[in-house]
Amino acid sequence: MTIEALDISVIRGRTRLLDGVSLSLRAGELTALIGPNGAGKSTLMACLAGGMTPDRGTVRLDGRTLAEFEPDELARRRAVLGQNTAAPGALILEELVALGRMPYRRSSLRRQNLSIVAGAMEQMSVTHLVGRACCTLSGGELQRGHLARTAAQIWKDDGGAGAGFLFLDEPTASLDPAFQWHVLREARKLADQGSGVLLILHDFNHAALTADRIVLLNRGSIVAAGPPDQVLTVELIAQVYGIEMVRITHPQTGCPTLLPAAPGPGQTKMRHRETSHA
Ligand code: ADP
Ligand code: MG
């Protein structure tokens, strides 16, 4: 199972939001997509997931272009959680999660829907919120509800989680640190169970600790792609983000870990430059 973008470009006016990007996503692999604000990450995710058609190049899922799929068929193969996804406020949580099963309404899997919805809610730790209207949920609780909906959408035929592709755009954005790790671990688990997962993240260390591969995008082009230790170099981060980091090795995992560099010799606090020179 593969999703393959070949030389795709997205052009709006005179701007190339994506400029000749090629990228393959494979089942069982977790890829983290990083890059500055406006780099084109959400645009690339939309093209890979079929929400947007690139102006040039093609995206294929198992050899077929995305346009060849019926909407329901595509929806059973991949689930997407966009940035700032809203939910109708009056919807109760389990109805939101059950929306993930809409693509199966005409299939034999329909009978299993209730147990799948329950399993996905369990997986994202929202079972205690059953019966609550979406408008009463905190940002993080709603985010976990959406994550349960996307997990339910690609739930395997035999009842377990983890088939198809999962696209999550900044899934940790509104979560506290405990739930950030919860979501990252669940995303990792889905990849280990056979899903292909693409996560847009801003935290280098989250990416290093969870991803098999990191793709660094800048101004619509891939600057680097590979295992975390090849992409998370101090040089590449300085080149793309213009920030100075120091790299250490995580004492337990051996993963590269990036920390902000000290602002100057002997300085221990990140003060505003004018203050620090006063
Ligand atoms: P990212 O997710 O990396 O922050 P996006 O993919 O959302 O970036 O957007 C990439 C760039 O394209 C941004 O600068 C954004 O303002 C711009 N952009 C997005 N959609 C359009 C559009 N329809 N017309 C013009 N510019 C757009
Ligand atoms: Mg974005």
mmCIF file of C-alpha atoms and ligand atoms in Angstrom:
data_model
loop_
_atom_site.group_PDB
_atom_site.id
_atom_site.type_symbol
_atom_site.label_atom_id
_atom_site.label_comp_id
_atom_site.label_asym_id
_atom_site.label_seq_id
_atom_site.Cartn_x
_atom_site.Cartn_y
_atom_site.Cartn_z
ATOM 1 C CA MET A 1 0.000 0.000 0.000
ATOM 2 C CA THR A 2 1.623 3.222 -1.180
ATOM 3 C CA ILE A 3 0.689 6.820 -1.843
ATOM 4 C CA GLU A 4 3.076 8.389 -4.267
ATOM 5 C CA ALA A 5 3.311 12.036 -5.287
ATOM 6 C CA LEU A 6 5.349 12.535 -8.422
ATOM 7 C CA ASP A 7 6.728 15.969 -9.231
ATOM 8 C CA ILE A 8 3.654 17.856 -7.994
ATOM 9 C CA SER A 9 3.256 21.627 -8.136
ATOM 10 C CA VAL A 10 0.471 23.844 -6.840
ATOM 11 C CA ILE A 11 0.392 27.311 -8.362
ATOM 12 C CA ARG A 12 -1.767 30.194 -7.150
ATOM 13 C CA GLY A 13 -1.330 33.405 -9.112
ATOM 14 C CA ARG A 14 2.412 33.832 -9.464
ATOM 15 C CA THR A 15 3.223 31.812 -6.356
ATOM 16 C CA ARG A 16 4.237 28.196 -6.318
ATOM 17 C CA LEU A 17 2.850 26.795 -3.092
ATOM 18 C CA LEU A 18 4.454 23.492 -4.038
ATOM 19 C CA ASP A 19 7.235 23.282 -6.558
ATOM 20 C CA GLY A 20 7.997 19.871 -7.993
ATOM 21 C CA VAL A 21 7.566 17.753 -4.866
ATOM 22 C CA SER A 22 7.943 13.976 -4.990
ATOM 23 C CA LEU A 23 7.195 11.869 -1.939
ATOM 24 C CA SER A 24 6.061 8.300 -1.207
ATOM 25 C CA LEU A 25 4.171 7.174 1.863
ATOM 26 C CA ARG A 26 4.178 3.495 2.736
ATOM 27 C CA ALA A 27 2.045 1.299 4.957
ATOM 28 C CA GLY A 28 3.615 0.724 8.346
ATOM 29 C CA GLU A 29 5.696 3.883 8.210
ATOM 30 C CA LEU A 30 5.282 7.088 10.194
ATOM 31 C CA THR A 31 6.501 10.184 8.388
ATOM 32 C CA ALA A 32 6.735 13.578 10.092
ATOM 33 C CA LEU A 33 6.378 16.617 7.851
ATOM 34 C CA ILE A 34 8.057 19.691 9.308
ATOM 35 C CA GLY A 35 8.776 23.171 8.006
ATOM 36 C CA PRO A 36 8.179 26.846 8.793
ATOM 37 C CA ASN A 37 4.722 28.462 8.755
ATOM 38 C CA GLY A 38 3.622 28.879 5.164
ATOM 39 C CA ALA A 39 6.113 26.299 3.824
ATOM 40 C CA GLY A 40 3.310 24.393 2.079
ATOM 41 C CA LYS A 41 2.885 21.508 4.548
ATOM 42 C CA SER A 42 -0.924 21.607 4.660
ATOM 43 C CA THR A 43 -1.019 22.050 0.879
ATOM 44 C CA LEU A 44 1.198 18.988 0.396
ATOM 45 C CA MET A 45 -0.928 16.965 2.817
ATOM 46 C CA ALA A 46 -4.103 18.013 0.984
ATOM 47 C CA CYS A 47 -2.618 16.880 -2.335
ATOM 48 C CA LEU A 48 -1.473 13.521 -0.931
ATOM 49 C CA ALA A 49 -4.860 12.934 0.684
ATOM 50 C CA GLY A 50 -6.862 13.954 -2.390
ATOM 51 C CA GLY A 51 -8.442 17.084 -0.944
ATOM 52 C CA MET A 52 -6.645 19.187 -3.537
ATOM 53 C CA THR A 53 -5.556 18.357 -7.066
ATOM 54 C CA PRO A 54 -2.071 19.591 -7.941
ATOM 55 C CA ASP A 55 -1.726 21.772 -11.036
ATOM 56 C CA ARG A 56 1.183 19.660 -12.222
ATOM 57 C CA GLY A 57 2.241 16.108 -11.459
ATOM 58 C CA THR A 58 0.225 13.188 -10.135
ATOM 59 C CA VAL A 59 -0.638 11.475 -6.868
ATOM 60 C CA ARG A 60 -1.287 7.728 -6.989
ATOM 61 C CA LEU A 61 -2.652 5.360 -4.390
ATOM 62 C CA ASP A 62 -1.544 1.813 -5.151
ATOM 63 C CA GLY A 63 -0.895 2.846 -8.735
ATOM 64 C CA ARG A 64 -4.248 4.562 -9.398
ATOM 65 C CA THR A 65 -4.548 8.340 -9.532
ATOM 66 C CA LEU A 66 -6.701 9.684 -6.699
ATOM 67 C CA ALA A 67 -9.260 11.023 -9.204
ATOM 68 C CA GLU A 68 -10.008 7.417 -10.222
ATOM 69 C CA PHE A 69 -11.388 6.594 -6.756
ATOM 70 C CA GLU A 70 -15.039 6.973 -5.817
ATOM 71 C CA PRO A 71 -15.269 9.302 -2.780
ATOM 72 C CA ASP A 72 -16.396 6.491 -0.441
ATOM 73 C CA GLU A 73 -13.693 4.149 -1.691
ATOM 74 C CA LEU A 74 -11.024 6.786 -1.089
ATOM 75 C CA ALA A 75 -12.519 7.551 2.321
ATOM 76 C CA ARG A 76 -12.144 3.894 3.321
ATOM 77 C CA ARG A 77 -8.466 4.002 2.365
ATOM 78 C CA ARG A 78 -7.403 7.227 4.014
ATOM 79 C CA ALA A 79 -8.589 9.551 6.782
ATOM 80 C CA VAL A 80 -7.662 13.208 7.205
ATOM 81 C CA LEU A 81 -7.663 15.494 10.206
ATOM 82 C CA GLY A 82 -7.072 19.058 9.053
ATOM 83 C CA GLN A 83 -5.896 22.079 10.977
ATOM 84 C CA ASN A 84 -8.612 23.837 13.009
ATOM 85 C CA THR A 85 -11.307 21.326 12.152
ATOM 86 C CA ALA A 86 -14.668 22.509 13.454
ATOM 87 C CA ALA A 87 -17.596 20.317 14.489
ATOM 88 C CA PRO A 88 -21.287 21.168 14.533
ATOM 89 C CA GLY A 89 -21.704 22.234 18.160
ATOM 90 C CA ALA A 90 -24.956 20.358 18.723
ATOM 91 C CA LEU A 91 -23.431 17.024 17.684
ATOM 92 C CA ILE A 92 -22.686 14.763 20.645
ATOM 93 C CA LEU A 93 -19.241 13.220 20.833
ATOM 94 C CA GLU A 94 -20.174 9.680 19.765
ATOM 95 C CA GLU A 95 -22.053 11.088 16.753
ATOM 96 C CA LEU A 96 -18.903 12.973 15.751
ATOM 97 C CA VAL A 97 -16.834 9.774 16.001
ATOM 98 C CA ALA A 98 -19.518 7.810 14.102
ATOM 99 C CA LEU A 99 -19.128 10.209 11.156
ATOM 100 C CA GLY A 100 -15.885 8.302 10.521
ATOM 101 C CA ARG A 101 -18.005 5.278 9.611
ATOM 102 C CA MET A 102 -20.058 7.093 6.936
ATOM 103 C CA PRO A 103 -17.983 5.611 4.079
ATOM 104 C CA TYR A 104 -19.092 2.120 5.228
ATOM 105 C CA ARG A 105 -22.826 2.822 5.338
ATOM 106 C CA ARG A 106 -23.414 0.577 2.327
ATOM 107 C CA SER A 107 -20.884 -2.112 3.243
ATOM 108 C CA SER A 108 -20.948 -5.314 5.285
ATOM 109 C CA LEU A 109 -18.905 -3.552 7.933
ATOM 110 C CA ARG A 110 -21.890 -1.423 8.864
ATOM 111 C CA ARG A 111 -23.031 -3.841 11.580
ATOM 112 C CA GLN A 112 -19.712 -3.480 13.392
ATOM 113 C CA ASN A 113 -19.916 0.286 13.478
ATOM 114 C CA LEU A 114 -20.952 0.627 17.108
ATOM 115 C CA SER A 115 -18.081 -1.479 18.412
ATOM 116 C CA ILE A 116 -15.627 0.295 16.110
ATOM 117 C CA VAL A 117 -16.789 3.707 17.344
ATOM 118 C CA ALA A 118 -16.416 2.469 20.942
ATOM 119 C CA GLY A 119 -12.918 1.113 20.193
ATOM 120 C CA ALA A 120 -11.783 4.354 18.579
ATOM 121 C CA MET A 121 -13.146 6.405 21.513
ATOM 122 C CA GLU A 122 -11.294 4.122 23.914
ATOM 123 C CA GLN A 123 -8.105 4.533 21.900
ATOM 124 C CA MET A 124 -8.250 8.327 22.103
ATOM 125 C CA SER A 125 -9.386 8.381 25.764
ATOM 126 C CA VAL A 126 -12.720 10.117 25.187
ATOM 127 C CA THR A 127 -15.090 7.400 26.394
ATOM 128 C CA HIS A 128 -15.900 9.412 29.527
ATOM 129 C CA LEU A 129 -17.165 12.243 27.283
ATOM 130 C CA VAL A 130 -19.980 10.204 25.709
ATOM 131 C CA GLY A 131 -23.209 12.210 25.565
ATOM 132 C CA ARG A 132 -21.456 15.574 25.672
ATOM 133 C CA ALA A 133 -22.289 18.101 22.948
ATOM 134 C CA CYS A 134 -19.227 19.112 20.928
ATOM 135 C CA CYS A 135 -19.786 22.785 21.822
ATOM 136 C CA THR A 136 -19.173 21.936 25.503
ATOM 137 C CA LEU A 137 -15.825 20.205 24.919
ATOM 138 C CA SER A 138 -12.459 21.864 25.492
ATOM 139 C CA GLY A 139 -10.193 22.335 22.460
ATOM 140 C CA GLY A 140 -8.124 19.303 23.425
ATOM 141 C CA GLU A 141 -11.153 17.097 24.118
ATOM 142 C CA LEU A 142 -12.666 17.999 20.758
ATOM 143 C CA GLN A 143 -9.320 17.347 19.084
ATOM 144 C CA ARG A 144 -9.242 13.852 20.600
ATOM 145 C CA GLY A 145 -12.827 13.333 19.414
ATOM 146 C CA HIS A 146 -11.728 14.197 15.890
ATOM 147 C CA LEU A 147 -8.767 11.842 16.225
ATOM 148 C CA ALA A 148 -11.154 9.055 17.271
ATOM 149 C CA ARG A 149 -13.298 9.855 14.207
ATOM 150 C CA THR A 150 -10.302 9.571 11.860
ATOM 151 C CA ALA A 151 -9.099 6.347 13.547
ATOM 152 C CA ALA A 152 -12.629 4.877 13.180
ATOM 153 C CA GLN A 153 -12.578 5.767 9.494
ATOM 154 C CA ILE A 154 -9.658 3.472 8.686
ATOM 155 C CA TRP A 155 -10.381 0.766 11.272
ATOM 156 C CA LYS A 156 -9.416 -2.679 9.941
ATOM 157 C CA ASP A 157 -12.051 -5.169 8.729
ATOM 158 C CA ASP A 158 -11.134 -7.630 11.486
ATOM 159 C CA GLY A 159 -11.847 -5.101 14.215
ATOM 160 C CA GLY A 160 -8.346 -3.852 15.029
ATOM 161 C CA ALA A 161 -7.021 -0.376 14.460
ATOM 162 C CA GLY A 162 -4.552 0.358 11.728
ATOM 163 C CA ALA A 163 -5.314 0.019 8.036
ATOM 164 C CA GLY A 164 -5.061 2.617 5.289
ATOM 165 C CA PHE A 165 -3.445 6.016 5.558
ATOM 166 C CA LEU A 166 -3.836 8.581 8.283
ATOM 167 C CA PHE A 167 -3.119 12.264 7.631
ATOM 168 C CA LEU A 168 -2.953 14.468 10.711
ATOM 169 C CA ASP A 169 -2.217 18.181 10.389
ATOM 170 C CA GLU A 170 -0.672 19.457 13.641
ATOM 171 C CA PRO A 171 -2.628 16.949 15.750
ATOM 172 C CA THR A 172 -0.898 17.953 18.985
ATOM 173 C CA ALA A 173 -1.534 21.699 18.608
ATOM 174 C CA SER A 174 -4.147 22.185 21.326
ATOM 175 C CA LEU A 175 -3.199 19.321 23.630
ATOM 176 C CA ASP A 176 -1.449 19.342 26.986
ATOM 177 C CA PRO A 177 1.906 17.505 27.110
ATOM 178 C CA ALA A 178 0.354 14.285 28.422
ATOM 179 C CA PHE A 179 -2.178 14.150 25.604
ATOM 180 C CA GLN A 180 0.432 15.220 23.047
ATOM 181 C CA TRP A 181 2.369 12.078 23.906
ATOM 182 C CA HIS A 182 -0.803 10.038 24.044
ATOM 183 C CA VAL A 183 -1.672 11.061 20.484
ATOM 184 C CA LEU A 184 1.885 10.566 19.239
ATOM 185 C CA ARG A 185 2.015 7.096 20.808
ATOM 186 C CA GLU A 186 -1.349 6.176 19.265
ATOM 187 C CA ALA A 187 -0.184 7.445 15.869
ATOM 188 C CA ARG A 188 2.973 5.351 16.267
ATOM 189 C CA LYS A 189 0.886 2.338 17.262
ATOM 190 C CA LEU A 190 -1.299 2.739 14.171
ATOM 191 C CA ALA A 191 1.838 2.762 12.011
ATOM 192 C CA ASP A 192 3.162 -0.330 13.814
ATOM 193 C CA GLN A 193 -0.184 -2.024 13.150
ATOM 194 C CA GLY A 194 0.176 -1.348 9.436
ATOM 195 C CA SER A 195 -1.179 2.125 8.682
ATOM 196 C CA GLY A 196 0.786 4.697 6.757
ATOM 197 C CA VAL A 197 0.841 7.843 8.884
ATOM 198 C CA LEU A 198 1.771 11.398 7.911
ATOM 199 C CA LEU A 199 1.983 13.880 10.783
ATOM 200 C CA ILE A 200 2.570 17.590 10.397
ATOM 201 C CA LEU A 201 4.494 18.635 13.497
ATOM 202 C CA HIS A 202 6.379 21.673 14.706
ATOM 203 C CA ASP A 203 8.218 20.036 17.578
ATOM 204 C CA PHE A 204 11.526 18.625 16.326
ATOM 205 C CA ASN A 205 11.820 16.298 19.300
ATOM 206 C CA HIS A 206 8.329 14.892 18.872
ATOM 207 C CA ALA A 207 9.271 14.184 15.278
ATOM 208 C CA ALA A 208 12.607 12.593 16.271
ATOM 209 C CA LEU A 209 11.041 10.327 18.878
ATOM 210 C CA THR A 210 8.095 9.084 16.820
ATOM 211 C CA ALA A 211 8.905 9.216 13.109
ATOM 212 C CA ASP A 212 10.712 6.704 10.931
ATOM 213 C CA ARG A 213 11.380 9.479 8.499
ATOM 214 C CA ILE A 214 11.256 13.267 8.580
ATOM 215 C CA VAL A 215 10.496 15.427 5.550
ATOM 216 C CA LEU A 216 11.624 19.047 5.842
ATOM 217 C CA LEU A 217 9.689 21.392 3.564
ATOM 218 C CA ASN A 218 10.586 25.017 2.872
ATOM 219 C CA ARG A 219 8.985 27.404 0.378
ATOM 220 C CA GLY A 220 7.172 24.609 -1.396
ATOM 221 C CA SER A 221 10.190 22.333 -1.870
ATOM 222 C CA ILE A 222 11.589 19.388 0.050
ATOM 223 C CA VAL A 223 14.905 20.453 1.557
ATOM 224 C CA ALA A 224 15.703 17.128 3.218
ATOM 225 C CA ALA A 225 14.024 13.773 3.761
ATOM 226 C CA GLY A 226 15.336 10.803 5.678
ATOM 227 C CA PRO A 227 15.815 9.352 9.138
ATOM 228 C CA PRO A 228 15.678 11.904 12.000
ATOM 229 C CA ASP A 229 19.455 12.038 12.518
ATOM 230 C CA GLN A 230 19.990 13.055 8.883
ATOM 231 C CA VAL A 231 17.320 15.768 8.770
ATOM 232 C CA LEU A 232 17.502 17.275 12.252
ATOM 233 C CA THR A 233 20.946 18.767 11.854
ATOM 234 C CA VAL A 234 21.859 22.099 13.405
ATOM 235 C CA GLU A 235 22.918 23.322 9.951
ATOM 236 C CA LEU A 236 19.652 22.486 8.185
ATOM 237 C CA ILE A 237 17.543 23.970 10.988
ATOM 238 C CA ALA A 238 19.595 27.188 10.913
ATOM 239 C CA GLN A 239 19.320 27.335 7.117
ATOM 240 C CA VAL A 240 15.551 26.801 7.001
ATOM 241 C CA TYR A 241 14.292 28.466 10.196
ATOM 242 C CA GLY A 242 17.120 30.925 10.875
ATOM 243 C CA ILE A 243 17.393 29.740 14.477
ATOM 244 C CA GLU A 244 20.379 28.397 16.321
ATOM 245 C CA MET A 245 19.992 25.074 18.066
ATOM 246 C CA VAL A 246 22.315 22.687 19.847
ATOM 247 C CA ARG A 247 21.943 18.990 19.237
ATOM 248 C CA ILE A 248 22.356 16.396 21.917
ATOM 249 C CA THR A 249 21.600 12.700 22.033
ATOM 250 C CA HIS A 250 18.558 11.590 23.969
ATOM 251 C CA PRO A 251 20.084 9.691 26.904
ATOM 252 C CA GLN A 252 17.604 6.809 26.701
ATOM 253 C CA THR A 253 16.606 6.484 23.044
ATOM 254 C CA GLY A 254 19.738 7.725 21.286
ATOM 255 C CA CYS A 255 17.507 10.000 19.149
ATOM 256 C CA PRO A 256 18.792 13.404 18.098
ATOM 257 C CA THR A 257 17.399 16.063 20.417
ATOM 258 C CA LEU A 258 17.435 19.773 19.607
ATOM 259 C CA LEU A 259 17.571 22.528 22.205
ATOM 260 C CA PRO A 260 17.686 26.275 21.625
ATOM 261 C CA ALA A 261 21.254 27.545 21.774
ATOM 262 C CA ALA A 262 22.157 30.022 24.510
ATOM 263 C CA PRO A 263 21.701 33.609 23.298
ATOM 264 C CA GLY A 264 25.351 34.478 23.936
ATOM 265 C CA PRO A 265 28.461 33.472 25.867
ATOM 266 C CA GLY A 266 27.709 33.112 29.561
ATOM 267 C CA GLN A 267 24.030 33.944 29.091
ATOM 268 C CA THR A 268 21.560 31.524 30.556
ATOM 269 C CA LYS A 269 18.229 33.266 29.905
ATOM 270 C CA MET A 270 16.591 34.029 26.575
ATOM 271 C CA ARG A 271 16.257 37.753 27.062
ATOM 272 C CA HIS A 272 15.291 40.230 24.417
ATOM 273 C CA ARG A 273 18.478 41.263 22.667
ATOM 274 C CA GLU A 274 18.276 44.927 23.797
ATOM 275 C CA THR A 275 17.834 43.854 27.409
ATOM 276 C CA SER A 276 20.688 41.391 27.262
ATOM 277 C CA HIS A 277 23.069 44.069 25.918
ATOM 278 C CA ALA A 278 22.004 46.670 28.502
HETATM 279 P P1 ADP B 1 1.826 25.478 6.051
HETATM 280 O O1 ADP B 1 0.811 24.426 6.317
HETATM 281 O O2 ADP B 1 3.196 24.931 5.806
HETATM 282 O O3 ADP B 1 1.886 26.534 7.122
HETATM 283 P P2 ADP B 1 0.137 26.067 3.760
HETATM 284 O O4 ADP B 1 0.276 24.858 2.925
HETATM 285 O O5 ADP B 1 -1.118 26.213 4.534
HETATM 286 O O6 ADP B 1 1.424 26.233 4.714
HETATM 287 O O7 ADP B 1 0.281 27.356 2.836
HETATM 288 C C1 ADP B 1 1.438 27.593 2.077
HETATM 289 C C2 ADP B 1 1.425 29.012 1.556
HETATM 290 O O8 ADP B 1 0.449 29.148 0.571
HETATM 291 C C3 ADP B 1 1.101 30.053 2.621
HETATM 292 O O9 ADP B 1 1.959 31.147 2.433
HETATM 293 C C4 ADP B 1 -0.341 30.422 2.323
HETATM 294 O O10 ADP B 1 -0.607 31.746 2.701
HETATM 295 C C5 ADP B 1 -0.390 30.243 0.839
HETATM 296 N N1 ADP B 1 -1.713 29.909 0.283
HETATM 297 C C6 ADP B 1 -2.503 28.889 0.655
HETATM 298 N N2 ADP B 1 -3.620 28.844 -0.092
HETATM 299 C C7 ADP B 1 -3.519 29.865 -0.976
HETATM 300 C C8 ADP B 1 -4.341 30.373 -2.036
HETATM 301 N N3 ADP B 1 -5.498 29.808 -2.338
HETATM 302 N N4 ADP B 1 -3.896 31.453 -2.735
HETATM 303 C C9 ADP B 1 -2.713 32.021 -2.428
HETATM 304 N N5 ADP B 1 -1.895 31.595 -1.452
HETATM 305 C C10 ADP B 1 -2.297 30.544 -0.741
HETATM 306 MG MG MG B 2 -0.539 24.196 7.834
#
